[in-house]
């Protein structure tokens, strides 16, 4: 499990009562299996740069697709 400064971790156990434990305490005392399970449950979010890149890529694809459909409709070009 990777510890990111300033980040928080929330672990949810099915049917258990809520128990708050500091991340530092958890990392100090958790066994390897618990760390692996917690690491597998972590949801990561893409960076702003990754999101921006994906948006640009999607816009380029939509533009290309639209242009291609228009050409096919106008000229009967087969793809």
Tab-separated table of C-alpha atoms in Angstrom:
chain	number	residue	atom	x	y	z
A	1	UNK	CA	0.000	0.000	0.000
A	2	UNK	CA	1.421	3.340	-1.007
A	3	UNK	CA	1.198	6.171	1.465
A	4	UNK	CA	0.583	9.568	-0.079
A	5	UNK	CA	1.174	12.501	2.276
A	6	UNK	CA	-2.012	14.365	3.050
A	7	UNK	CA	-4.239	11.657	1.635
A	8	UNK	CA	-6.865	9.840	3.637
A	9	UNK	CA	-7.839	6.192	3.581
A	10	UNK	CA	-11.252	4.734	4.328
A	11	UNK	CA	-11.609	0.980	4.710
A	12	UNK	CA	-15.087	-0.519	4.782
A	13	UNK	CA	-15.775	-3.945	6.226
A	14	UNK	CA	-19.025	-5.730	5.493
A	15	UNK	CA	-21.209	-5.775	8.580
A	16	UNK	CA	-18.662	-4.141	10.895
A	17	UNK	CA	-19.139	-1.070	13.002
A	18	UNK	CA	-17.280	2.046	11.968
A	19	UNK	CA	-13.860	2.337	13.576
A	20	UNK	CA	-11.522	5.210	12.793
A	21	UNK	CA	-7.814	4.441	12.868
A	22	UNK	CA	-5.078	6.816	11.799
A	23	UNK	CA	-3.349	5.854	8.592
A	24	UNK	CA	0.020	5.952	10.326
A	25	UNK	CA	-1.164	3.495	13.012
A	26	UNK	CA	-2.699	1.203	10.397
A	27	UNK	CA	0.484	1.172	8.309
A	28	UNK	CA	2.629	0.472	11.380
A	29	UNK	CA	0.574	-2.468	12.644
A	30	UNK	CA	-1.157	-4.043	9.647
A	31	UNK	CA	0.097	-7.403	8.447
A	32	UNK	CA	1.091	-8.036	4.819
A	33	UNK	CA	-2.291	-9.555	3.917
A	34	UNK	CA	-4.171	-6.528	5.279
A	35	UNK	CA	-1.878	-4.163	3.382
A	36	UNK	CA	-2.437	-6.116	0.149
A	37	UNK	CA	-6.223	-6.145	0.613
A	38	UNK	CA	-6.225	-2.424	1.401
A	39	UNK	CA	-3.982	-1.736	-1.599
A	40	UNK	CA	-6.308	-3.689	-3.893
A	41	UNK	CA	-9.271	-1.641	-2.671
A	42	UNK	CA	-7.641	1.728	-3.340
A	43	UNK	CA	-9.283	3.660	-6.153
A	44	UNK	CA	-6.928	5.925	-8.006
A	45	UNK	CA	-8.026	8.894	-10.043
A	46	UNK	CA	-6.358	10.145	-13.224
A	47	UNK	CA	-4.311	13.306	-13.121
A	48	UNK	CA	-5.590	16.539	-14.648
A	49	UNK	CA	-3.039	16.104	-17.454
A	50	UNK	CA	-4.332	12.612	-18.252
A	51	UNK	CA	-7.928	13.816	-18.291
A	52	UNK	CA	-7.038	16.745	-20.553
A	53	UNK	CA	-5.214	14.424	-22.939
A	54	UNK	CA	-8.169	12.021	-23.082
A	55	UNK	CA	-10.606	14.886	-23.748
A	56	UNK	CA	-8.420	16.183	-26.604
A	57	UNK	CA	-8.094	12.676	-28.052
A	58	UNK	CA	-11.858	12.184	-27.864
A	59	UNK	CA	-12.543	15.530	-29.563
A	60	UNK	CA	-10.111	14.711	-32.374
A	61	UNK	CA	-11.765	11.317	-32.876
A	62	UNK	CA	-15.271	12.818	-32.968
A	63	UNK	CA	-14.155	15.452	-35.484
A	64	UNK	CA	-12.488	12.848	-37.712
A	65	UNK	CA	-15.514	10.567	-37.511
A	66	UNK	CA	-17.907	13.401	-38.365
A	67	UNK	CA	-15.779	14.510	-41.339
A	68	UNK	CA	-15.531	10.943	-42.617
A	69	UNK	CA	-19.290	10.386	-42.392
A	70	UNK	CA	-19.912	13.671	-44.245
A	71	UNK	CA	-17.485	12.701	-47.040
A	72	UNK	CA	-19.087	9.286	-47.410
A	73	UNK	CA	-22.570	10.797	-47.507
A	74	UNK	CA	-21.570	13.452	-50.084
A	75	UNK	CA	-19.384	11.410	-52.382
A	76	UNK	CA	-20.446	7.841	-51.748
A	77	UNK	CA	-16.867	6.943	-50.889
A	78	UNK	CA	-16.471	3.486	-49.437
A	79	UNK	CA	-14.194	3.030	-46.503
